[in-house]
Coordinates of C-alpha atoms and ligand atoms in Angstrom, one line a residue:
M1 CA 0.0 0.0 0.0
S2 CA 1.4 3.4 -0.8
W3 CA 0.5 6.6 1.2
E4 CA 0.5 10.2 0.5
T5 CA 1.1 13.0 3.0
V6 CA -1.0 16.1 3.4
I7 CA 0.2 19.1 5.4
G8 CA -1.3 22.4 6.3
L9 CA 0.7 25.0 8.4
E10 CA -0.4 27.7 10.8
I11 CA 2.5 30.1 11.1
H12 CA 2.6 32.6 14.0
V13 CA 4.6 35.7 13.2
Q14 CA 5.4 38.3 15.9
L15 CA 5.1 41.8 14.4
A16 CA 8.0 44.1 15.0
T17 CA 5.9 47.0 16.4
K18 CA 7.5 48.9 19.3
S19 CA 4.5 48.5 21.5
K20 CA 1.9 45.9 22.0
I21 CA -1.2 45.3 19.9
F22 CA -3.7 46.7 22.4
S23 CA -1.5 48.6 24.9
G24 CA 1.5 50.9 25.1
A25 CA 3.8 48.5 26.8
A26 CA 7.1 47.7 25.1
T27 CA 7.6 44.5 23.1
A28 CA 11.4 44.3 23.2
Y29 CA 12.6 40.7 23.9
G30 CA 14.6 39.7 26.9
A31 CA 13.6 42.2 29.6
D32 CA 13.2 41.1 33.2
A33 CA 10.1 39.1 33.8
N34 CA 6.9 41.1 34.1
T35 CA 8.5 44.5 33.5
Q36 CA 6.8 45.0 30.2
A37 CA 3.2 44.1 31.1
C38 CA 0.8 46.9 31.8
A39 CA -2.7 46.8 33.2
V40 CA -4.2 46.0 29.8
D41 CA -1.8 43.0 29.3
L42 CA -2.5 41.8 32.9
G43 CA -6.2 41.8 32.1
L44 CA -7.1 44.0 35.0
P45 CA -10.8 45.0 35.3
G46 CA -11.8 48.4 34.0
V47 CA -9.1 48.8 31.3
L48 CA -9.8 49.0 27.6
P49 CA -7.7 47.8 24.7
V50 CA -6.8 50.3 21.9
I51 CA -5.6 48.9 18.6
N52 CA -2.1 49.6 17.4
E53 CA -2.4 50.9 13.9
E54 CA 1.1 49.7 13.0
A55 CA 0.0 46.2 13.6
I56 CA -2.9 46.7 11.1
R57 CA -0.5 48.2 8.5
S58 CA 1.8 45.2 8.9
A59 CA -1.0 42.7 8.4
V60 CA -2.1 44.6 5.3
K61 CA 1.4 44.6 3.9
F62 CA 1.6 40.9 4.2
G63 CA -1.8 40.5 2.6
L64 CA -0.8 42.7 -0.4
A65 CA 2.5 40.9 -0.7
I66 CA 0.8 37.5 -1.3
D67 CA -1.9 39.1 -3.5
A68 CA -4.7 38.4 -1.0
Q69 CA -8.0 40.2 -0.4
I70 CA -7.8 42.8 2.3
A71 CA -11.0 43.0 4.2
P72 CA -12.6 46.5 4.2
H73 CA -14.2 45.4 7.4
S74 CA -12.7 43.0 9.9
V75 CA -13.6 42.2 13.5
F76 CA -11.7 41.2 16.6
A77 CA -13.2 38.2 18.5
R78 CA -12.6 36.7 21.9
K79 CA -11.3 33.2 21.9
N80 CA -12.1 31.9 25.4
Y81 CA -9.9 29.4 27.2
F82 CA -8.3 29.0 30.6
Y83 CA -4.6 28.9 31.0
P84 CA -2.3 30.4 33.6
D85 CA -0.4 32.6 31.0
L86 CA -3.7 34.2 29.8
P87 CA -4.9 36.4 32.6
K88 CA -8.0 37.7 30.9
G89 CA -9.3 34.2 30.3
Y90 CA -9.6 34.9 26.6
Q91 CA -7.2 35.8 23.7
I92 CA -8.2 38.6 21.4
S93 CA -8.0 37.2 17.9
Q94 CA -10.1 37.3 14.7
F95 CA -12.4 34.6 13.7
E96 CA -15.2 35.0 11.1
L97 CA -13.9 38.2 9.6
P98 CA -10.1 38.1 9.4
I99 CA -8.2 41.1 7.9
V100 CA -6.5 39.0 5.1
S101 CA -8.1 36.1 3.1
G102 CA -6.8 34.1 0.2
G103 CA -3.5 34.8 -1.5
T104 CA -0.7 32.6 -2.8
V105 CA 2.9 31.8 -2.1
E106 CA 5.2 30.3 -4.6
I107 CA 7.8 27.8 -3.4
Q108 CA 10.8 26.4 -5.1
L109 CA 11.6 22.8 -4.7
Q110 CA 14.7 20.8 -5.6
D111 CA 15.4 20.5 -9.3
G112 CA 13.9 24.0 -9.8
I113 CA 10.3 22.7 -9.6
K114 CA 7.9 25.4 -8.5
K115 CA 4.6 25.0 -6.7
T116 CA 1.9 27.4 -5.6
I117 CA 0.5 27.1 -2.1
N118 CA -2.8 28.8 -1.3
V119 CA -3.1 30.7 1.9
T120 CA -6.6 30.4 3.5
R121 CA -6.3 33.5 5.7
A122 CA -4.1 35.6 7.9
H123 CA -5.5 37.2 11.0
L124 CA -4.3 39.5 13.7
E125 CA -4.2 38.4 17.3
E126 CA -2.3 38.9 20.6
D127 CA 0.3 36.5 21.9
A128 CA -0.1 34.9 25.3
G129 CA 2.4 35.2 28.3
K130 CA 4.8 32.4 29.1
S131 CA 5.0 29.8 31.8
V132 CA 8.5 29.5 33.2
H133 CA 9.4 26.1 34.7
E134 CA 13.0 26.6 35.6
G135 CA 14.0 28.1 38.9
F136 CA 10.7 27.7 40.7
G137 CA 11.0 24.2 42.2
N138 CA 7.6 22.6 42.0
L139 CA 5.9 25.8 41.1
T140 CA 5.5 27.5 37.8
G141 CA 6.4 31.1 37.2
I142 CA 4.4 33.3 34.9
D143 CA 6.1 36.0 32.7
L144 CA 3.6 38.3 31.0
N145 CA 6.1 40.3 29.0
R146 CA 5.0 38.5 25.9
A147 CA 1.2 38.9 26.6
G148 CA -0.3 41.3 24.0
T149 CA 2.6 41.1 21.6
P150 CA 1.1 41.4 18.1
L151 CA 0.9 38.4 15.9
I152 CA -0.3 37.5 12.5
E153 CA -1.4 33.9 12.2
I154 CA -1.0 32.7 8.6
V155 CA -3.1 29.6 7.8
S156 CA -2.4 27.6 4.7
E157 CA -4.6 25.3 2.8
P158 CA -3.8 21.6 3.3
E159 CA -1.7 21.5 0.1
M160 CA 1.8 20.5 1.0
C161 CA 2.7 16.9 0.3
S162 CA 6.1 16.5 2.0
A163 CA 8.3 17.8 4.8
E164 CA 10.4 19.4 2.0
E165 CA 7.4 21.4 0.7
A166 CA 6.4 22.4 4.2
V167 CA 10.0 23.7 5.0
A168 CA 10.1 25.5 1.6
Y169 CA 6.8 27.2 2.4
M170 CA 7.8 28.2 5.9
K171 CA 11.1 29.6 4.6
K172 CA 9.3 31.5 1.9
I173 CA 7.0 33.1 4.4
H174 CA 10.0 33.9 6.6
T175 CA 11.7 35.6 3.7
L176 CA 8.6 37.6 2.9
V177 CA 8.1 38.9 6.4
R178 CA 11.7 39.9 6.6
Y179 CA 11.6 41.7 3.2
L180 CA 8.4 43.5 4.4
E181 CA 10.3 44.3 7.7
I182 CA 7.1 43.5 9.6
S183 CA 8.9 40.9 11.8
D184 CA 12.5 40.2 12.9
G185 CA 11.7 36.5 12.2
N186 CA 13.9 35.5 15.1
M187 CA 13.1 31.8 15.6
Q188 CA 15.1 31.3 18.8
E189 CA 13.2 34.1 20.4
G190 CA 9.9 32.7 19.2
S191 CA 9.1 35.5 16.8
F192 CA 8.4 33.0 14.1
R193 CA 6.9 29.5 14.9
C194 CA 4.4 27.1 13.4
D195 CA 1.9 24.4 14.1
A196 CA 2.0 21.6 11.5
N197 CA -1.2 19.7 10.7
V198 CA -0.3 16.4 9.3
S199 CA -2.5 13.6 7.8
I200 CA -1.9 10.7 5.4
R201 CA -4.2 9.0 2.9
A202 CA -4.0 6.1 0.5
S203 CA -2.5 7.3 -2.8
G204 CA -5.2 8.4 -5.1
E205 CA -7.7 9.0 -2.4
T206 CA -9.4 12.4 -2.7
S207 CA -10.8 13.0 0.8
L208 CA -8.5 14.0 3.6
G209 CA -7.3 11.7 6.3
T210 CA -7.6 12.5 10.0
R211 CA -5.0 14.9 11.0
A212 CA -2.8 15.4 14.0
E213 CA -1.6 19.0 14.9
I214 CA 1.9 19.4 16.1
K215 CA 2.2 22.5 18.1
N216 CA 4.8 25.2 18.4
I217 CA 7.7 24.2 16.3
N218 CA 10.4 26.9 16.2
S219 CA 13.0 25.8 13.7
F220 CA 13.1 24.7 10.0
R221 CA 15.0 21.5 11.0
F222 CA 12.4 20.6 13.6
V223 CA 9.5 21.1 11.2
E224 CA 11.1 18.6 8.9
Q225 CA 11.9 16.1 11.6
A226 CA 8.5 16.4 13.3
I227 CA 6.6 15.9 10.1
N228 CA 8.6 13.0 8.9
H229 CA 8.3 11.4 12.3
E230 CA 4.6 12.0 12.4
V231 CA 4.0 10.5 9.0
E232 CA 5.9 7.3 10.0
R233 CA 3.7 7.1 13.2
Q234 CA 0.5 7.4 11.2
I235 CA 1.6 4.9 8.6
D236 CA 2.4 2.4 11.3
I237 CA -1.0 2.9 12.9
L238 CA -2.9 2.5 9.6
E239 CA -0.9 -0.5 8.5
E240 CA -1.6 -2.3 11.7
G241 CA -5.3 -1.8 11.0
G242 CA -5.7 1.1 13.6
K243 CA -7.2 4.5 13.2
V244 CA -5.5 7.9 13.6
V245 CA -7.2 10.0 16.1
Q246 CA -7.5 13.8 15.7
E247 CA -5.4 15.3 18.4
T248 CA -2.8 17.9 19.3
R249 CA 0.7 16.6 19.7
L250 CA 4.0 18.1 20.9
Y251 CA 7.3 17.5 19.2
D252 CA 10.3 16.7 21.4
P253 CA 13.5 17.4 19.4
D254 CA 15.7 15.7 22.0
K255 CA 13.9 12.3 21.5
N256 CA 12.7 13.1 17.9
E257 CA 9.2 12.0 18.7
T258 CA 5.8 13.6 19.0
R259 CA 3.5 12.9 22.0
S260 CA -0.1 13.5 22.6
M261 CA -1.2 16.7 24.4
R262 CA -4.9 16.5 24.1
S263 CA -7.4 14.6 21.9
K264 CA -10.4 16.0 20.0
E265 CA -12.7 15.1 22.9
E266 CA -10.7 17.2 25.3
A267 CA -10.4 20.0 22.7
N268 CA -11.4 23.4 23.8
D269 CA -14.7 25.0 22.9
Y270 CA -13.5 28.5 22.4
R271 CA -16.9 30.1 22.4
Y272 CA -15.8 32.8 20.0
F273 CA -17.7 36.1 19.9
P274 CA -17.0 39.6 18.7
D275 CA -15.0 41.6 21.3
P276 CA -17.4 44.3 22.5
D277 CA -14.4 46.4 23.7
L278 CA -13.0 46.9 20.2
L279 CA -14.4 48.6 17.1
P280 CA -14.3 46.7 13.8
V281 CA -11.3 47.6 11.7
E282 CA -12.5 49.7 8.7
L283 CA -10.0 50.2 5.8
S284 CA -10.8 52.3 2.7
R285 CA -9.4 51.6 -0.8
D286 CA -7.2 54.7 -0.4
E287 CA -5.7 53.6 2.8
I288 CA -5.0 50.2 1.4
D289 CA -3.4 51.8 -1.8
A290 CA -1.3 54.0 0.4
I291 CA 0.1 51.0 2.2
R292 CA 0.7 49.3 -1.2
T293 CA 3.0 52.1 -2.2
Q294 CA 5.2 51.3 0.8
L295 CA 5.9 47.8 -0.3
P296 CA 9.6 47.1 -1.2
E297 CA 10.7 45.0 -4.2
L298 CA 9.6 41.5 -3.2
P299 CA 11.8 38.4 -3.4
D300 CA 10.2 36.8 -6.5
A301 CA 10.5 40.1 -8.4
R302 CA 14.1 40.6 -7.2
R303 CA 15.0 37.0 -8.3
S304 CA 13.5 37.6 -11.8
R305 CA 15.4 40.8 -12.1
F306 CA 18.7 39.1 -11.1
I307 CA 18.1 36.5 -13.8
K308 CA 17.1 38.9 -16.5
E309 CA 19.2 42.0 -15.9
L310 CA 22.3 40.5 -14.3
A311 CA 22.3 37.2 -16.2
L312 CA 22.7 35.2 -13.1
S313 CA 21.5 31.6 -13.0
E314 CA 18.2 30.7 -11.4
Y315 CA 20.1 29.0 -8.6
D316 CA 22.4 32.0 -7.8
S317 CA 19.4 34.4 -8.0
E318 CA 17.4 32.3 -5.6
S319 CA 20.2 31.9 -3.1
L320 CA 21.0 35.6 -3.1
T321 CA 17.4 36.8 -2.8
A322 CA 16.3 34.4 -0.1
N323 CA 17.6 36.8 2.5
K324 CA 17.1 40.5 2.0
E325 CA 20.3 41.5 3.8
I326 CA 22.3 39.2 1.6
A327 CA 20.6 40.5 -1.5
D328 CA 21.2 44.1 -0.4
Y329 CA 24.8 43.4 0.4
F330 CA 25.3 41.7 -3.0
E331 CA 23.9 44.7 -4.8
S332 CA 26.1 47.2 -3.0
A333 CA 29.2 45.0 -3.6
L334 CA 28.2 44.8 -7.3
S335 CA 28.0 48.5 -7.6
A336 CA 31.3 49.0 -5.8
A337 CA 32.9 46.5 -8.2
G338 CA 31.3 48.3 -11.2
G339 CA 29.8 45.1 -12.6
E340 CA 30.8 41.4 -12.7
A341 CA 27.6 40.0 -11.2
K342 CA 28.7 36.4 -11.4
L343 CA 32.0 37.0 -9.7
C344 CA 30.4 39.1 -6.9
S345 CA 27.8 36.4 -6.5
N346 CA 30.5 33.7 -6.1
W347 CA 32.3 35.8 -3.5
V348 CA 29.1 36.5 -1.5
M349 CA 27.8 33.0 -1.6
G350 CA 31.3 31.4 -1.3
E351 CA 34.0 33.0 0.8
L352 CA 31.8 35.5 2.6
S353 CA 29.1 33.1 3.5
A354 CA 31.6 30.5 4.6
A355 CA 33.3 33.0 6.9
L356 CA 30.0 34.1 8.4
N357 CA 29.0 30.5 9.0
R358 CA 32.3 29.7 10.5
E359 CA 32.0 32.5 13.1
N360 CA 28.2 32.2 13.4
K361 CA 27.8 35.8 12.3
E362 CA 24.9 37.6 10.6
I363 CA 25.8 39.5 7.4
S364 CA 25.1 42.8 9.3
E365 CA 28.1 41.9 11.5
S366 CA 30.5 41.1 8.7
P367 CA 33.9 42.8 9.3
V368 CA 34.1 43.0 5.5
S369 CA 31.7 45.5 4.2
A370 CA 29.9 45.3 0.8
N371 CA 32.0 48.1 -0.4
M372 CA 35.3 46.4 0.7
L373 CA 34.2 43.2 -1.1
G374 CA 33.3 45.2 -4.2
Q375 CA 36.8 46.7 -4.2
L376 CA 38.4 43.3 -3.9
V377 CA 36.4 42.0 -6.9
L378 CA 37.5 45.1 -8.8
R379 CA 41.1 44.1 -8.3
I380 CA 40.4 40.6 -9.6
K381 CA 38.7 42.1 -12.5
D382 CA 41.5 44.4 -13.5
N383 CA 44.1 41.6 -13.0
T384 CA 45.9 43.2 -10.1
I385 CA 45.5 39.9 -8.2
S386 CA 44.4 36.4 -9.1
N387 CA 41.3 34.8 -7.6
N388 CA 43.6 32.7 -5.3
I389 CA 45.5 35.6 -3.9
A390 CA 42.2 37.3 -3.5
K391 CA 41.3 34.7 -0.9
Q392 CA 44.3 35.7 1.1
V393 CA 43.3 39.4 0.8
F394 CA 39.8 38.5 1.9
E395 CA 41.1 36.7 5.0
A396 CA 43.2 39.7 5.9
M397 CA 40.3 42.1 5.4
W398 CA 38.2 39.8 7.6
N399 CA 40.9 40.0 10.3
G400 CA 40.8 43.8 10.2
E401 CA 44.0 44.5 8.3
G402 CA 42.4 47.2 6.2
D403 CA 40.9 47.4 2.7
A404 CA 41.9 45.4 -0.4
D405 CA 44.3 48.0 -1.9
G406 CA 46.1 48.6 1.4
I407 CA 46.6 44.8 2.0
I408 CA 47.8 44.1 -1.6
E409 CA 50.3 47.0 -1.2
A410 CA 51.5 46.1 2.3
R411 CA 51.9 42.4 1.5
G412 CA 53.3 42.9 -1.9
L413 CA 50.6 40.7 -3.5
K414 CA 50.3 42.4 -6.8
Q415 CA 50.1 39.9 -9.6
L416 CA 53.2 39.4 -11.6
T417 CA 52.4 40.1 -15.3
D418 CA 55.8 41.3 -16.5
S419 CA 56.6 38.6 -19.1
G420 CA 60.3 39.0 -18.6
E421 CA 60.1 38.2 -14.9
I422 CA 57.7 35.3 -15.5
E423 CA 60.0 34.0 -18.2
K424 CA 62.9 34.0 -15.8
L425 CA 60.9 31.9 -13.3
V426 CA 59.9 29.5 -16.0
D427 CA 63.5 29.0 -17.1
D428 CA 64.6 28.4 -13.6
V429 CA 62.0 25.8 -13.0
I430 CA 62.9 24.0 -16.3
S431 CA 66.6 23.9 -15.5
D432 CA 66.0 22.8 -11.9
N433 CA 63.9 19.8 -13.0
P434 CA 65.7 18.0 -15.8
E435 CA 64.2 14.6 -14.9
Q436 CA 60.6 15.9 -15.2
V437 CA 61.5 17.7 -18.4
E438 CA 62.9 14.5 -19.8
Q439 CA 59.7 12.6 -18.8
F440 CA 57.5 15.3 -20.3
R441 CA 59.3 15.2 -23.7
N442 CA 59.1 11.4 -23.8
S443 CA 55.4 11.4 -23.2
P444 CA 52.8 11.3 -25.9
E445 CA 50.9 14.5 -26.7
E446 CA 47.7 13.5 -24.8
K447 CA 49.6 13.0 -21.5
R448 CA 51.5 16.2 -21.6
G449 CA 48.5 18.4 -20.6
K450 CA 48.5 16.6 -17.3
L451 CA 52.3 16.7 -16.7
I452 CA 52.5 20.4 -17.3
G453 CA 50.6 20.9 -14.1
F454 CA 53.7 20.0 -12.1
F455 CA 55.7 22.9 -13.7
V456 CA 52.9 25.4 -13.4
G457 CA 52.8 24.5 -9.7
Q458 CA 56.5 25.0 -9.3
V459 CA 56.4 28.4 -11.0
M460 CA 53.4 29.5 -8.9
K461 CA 55.2 28.5 -5.8
K462 CA 58.4 30.4 -6.8
S463 CA 56.3 33.5 -7.4
R464 CA 54.5 33.0 -4.1
G465 CA 51.2 32.7 -6.0
K466 CA 51.6 36.0 -7.7
A467 CA 52.5 35.0 -11.3
N468 CA 49.6 35.4 -13.7
P469 CA 48.5 31.7 -14.3
Q470 CA 47.5 32.2 -18.0
Q471 CA 50.9 33.7 -18.8
V472 CA 52.7 30.9 -16.9
N473 CA 50.8 28.2 -18.7
Q474 CA 51.4 29.7 -22.1
L475 CA 55.2 30.2 -21.6
L476 CA 55.7 26.7 -20.2
S477 CA 53.9 25.0 -23.0
E478 CA 55.9 27.0 -25.6
K479 CA 59.2 26.1 -23.9
L480 CA 58.5 22.5 -23.0
N481 CA 57.0 21.6 -26.3
G482 CA 59.3 23.7 -28.4
Ligands
ADP501 P1 -8.2 24.4 13.6 O1 -8.6 25.9 13.6 O2 -9.0 23.6 14.4 O3 -6.8 24.2 13.8 P2 -8.6 24.5 10.7 O4 -9.6 23.9 9.9 O5 -8.6 26.0 10.7 O6 -8.6 23.9 12.1 O7 -7.2 24.0 10.0 C1 -6.0 24.4 10.5 C2 -4.9 23.9 9.6 O8 -5.0 22.5 9.4 C3 -5.0 24.5 8.2 O9 -3.6 24.9 7.8 C4 -5.4 23.4 7.3 O10 -4.9 23.5 6.0 C5 -4.9 22.2 8.0 N1 -5.7 21.0 7.8 C6 -7.0 20.8 8.0 N2 -7.4 19.5 7.7 C7 -6.2 18.9 7.4 C8 -6.0 17.5 7.1 N3 -6.9 16.5 7.1 N4 -4.7 17.2 6.9 C9 -3.7 18.1 7.0 N5 -3.9 19.4 7.3 C10 -5.2 19.8 7.5
MG502 MG1 -5.1 24.9 14.7

């Protein structure tokens, strides 16, 4: 029997507003517990929520970016449940009339295959507080700093068929909210997390299987692992003749397993109703159009432009544009280098990315600025240094020794292009290695190409990597063959 997987994601994105969605308290991460929760966030009686307009604008930006409908009239609703980190006893969310409905997201899979995922809706809501289990013995601490932090919850249609697709979709949404600058997307800090709804069905079946919902996953790697693990679990149940029950499960990354939190029978009845403390959100055409003019160039458009105008490959363009800061950096470096898109792309995705990874740095923390990298590329372009020497220069720039020109000068790295000097090195190498020369000359034509490598290596070594490799090759082959 063969099975197919069906996945729908609910992604929670914390919005990067300075203050909370219904109060003036700060949203900054990492403050001492309960120092950023005001009377509204604590749910004290007699206080009233006031909507943060910036949160609305952020949700509208997202909706426009995925080509969704923006509701001219949307309504906040109370979602009632009891939990220690929710002092009001209800979460303010949106239910029947969300601010954003529909819209699509294009994902790119391996082998360049594209797929469009439909978004059902995206609604505004407030985040809850946090239960803290460490440092309280048998008790639980409650930190309400997070209570009231604005969120958009983005709900997809059940249209993804593998963990790979789910990860690609989640990454694409992450890229989008970062381009729009509506969220910092920081997954360790919980600014971007998702619930994965997973079901399986016999291949070819059209109706959906019973799903399990895996809660609160905060890394791309965990989404992939949790889904793969959950699919295995469901297949085992069905193949043993059992039934999957609809339930909420929790993923444990340490054990790589999911375990049940609550079943459908224990599910909450949220008793949604419109929040009488808040007015509906009314948005005119003009207001929506004004927000539209603030949208930046989006990743798909930027990728197409890189392919068309810079003649970069689909792969390079996708890699560069997946992260806005990297794309910005690349474009600044390119302009400093005065062209050479492919070379700049290679340096950004190659040496620079490797160095950032090695030291676990963000591109904004790079000791080599875009302008410095552009200057380096310029020196490769005008033949001052070879690509290999450039790696040395890059390391030196990374270590704070200055800019490319200064380092090339100070270390005497300028490429040797004087043919007289190169010829002298070539002659020395030939006279120092009579055996190899003998061997070369006794070899048939087709083997000589390979043997010449030895001599090139010797000349490069003698020149400390500075001789122009094309000139070295040319001279050697003239002299050895001649
Ligand atoms: P709830 O609000 O109870 O979580 P929804 O119907 O709003 O339920 O669905 C939430 C998410 O679950 C959506 O992303 C949807 O695509 C997904 N989903 C619904 N049914 C299935 C299913 N059978 N298999 C996989 N995903 C599903
Ligand atoms: Mg759900």
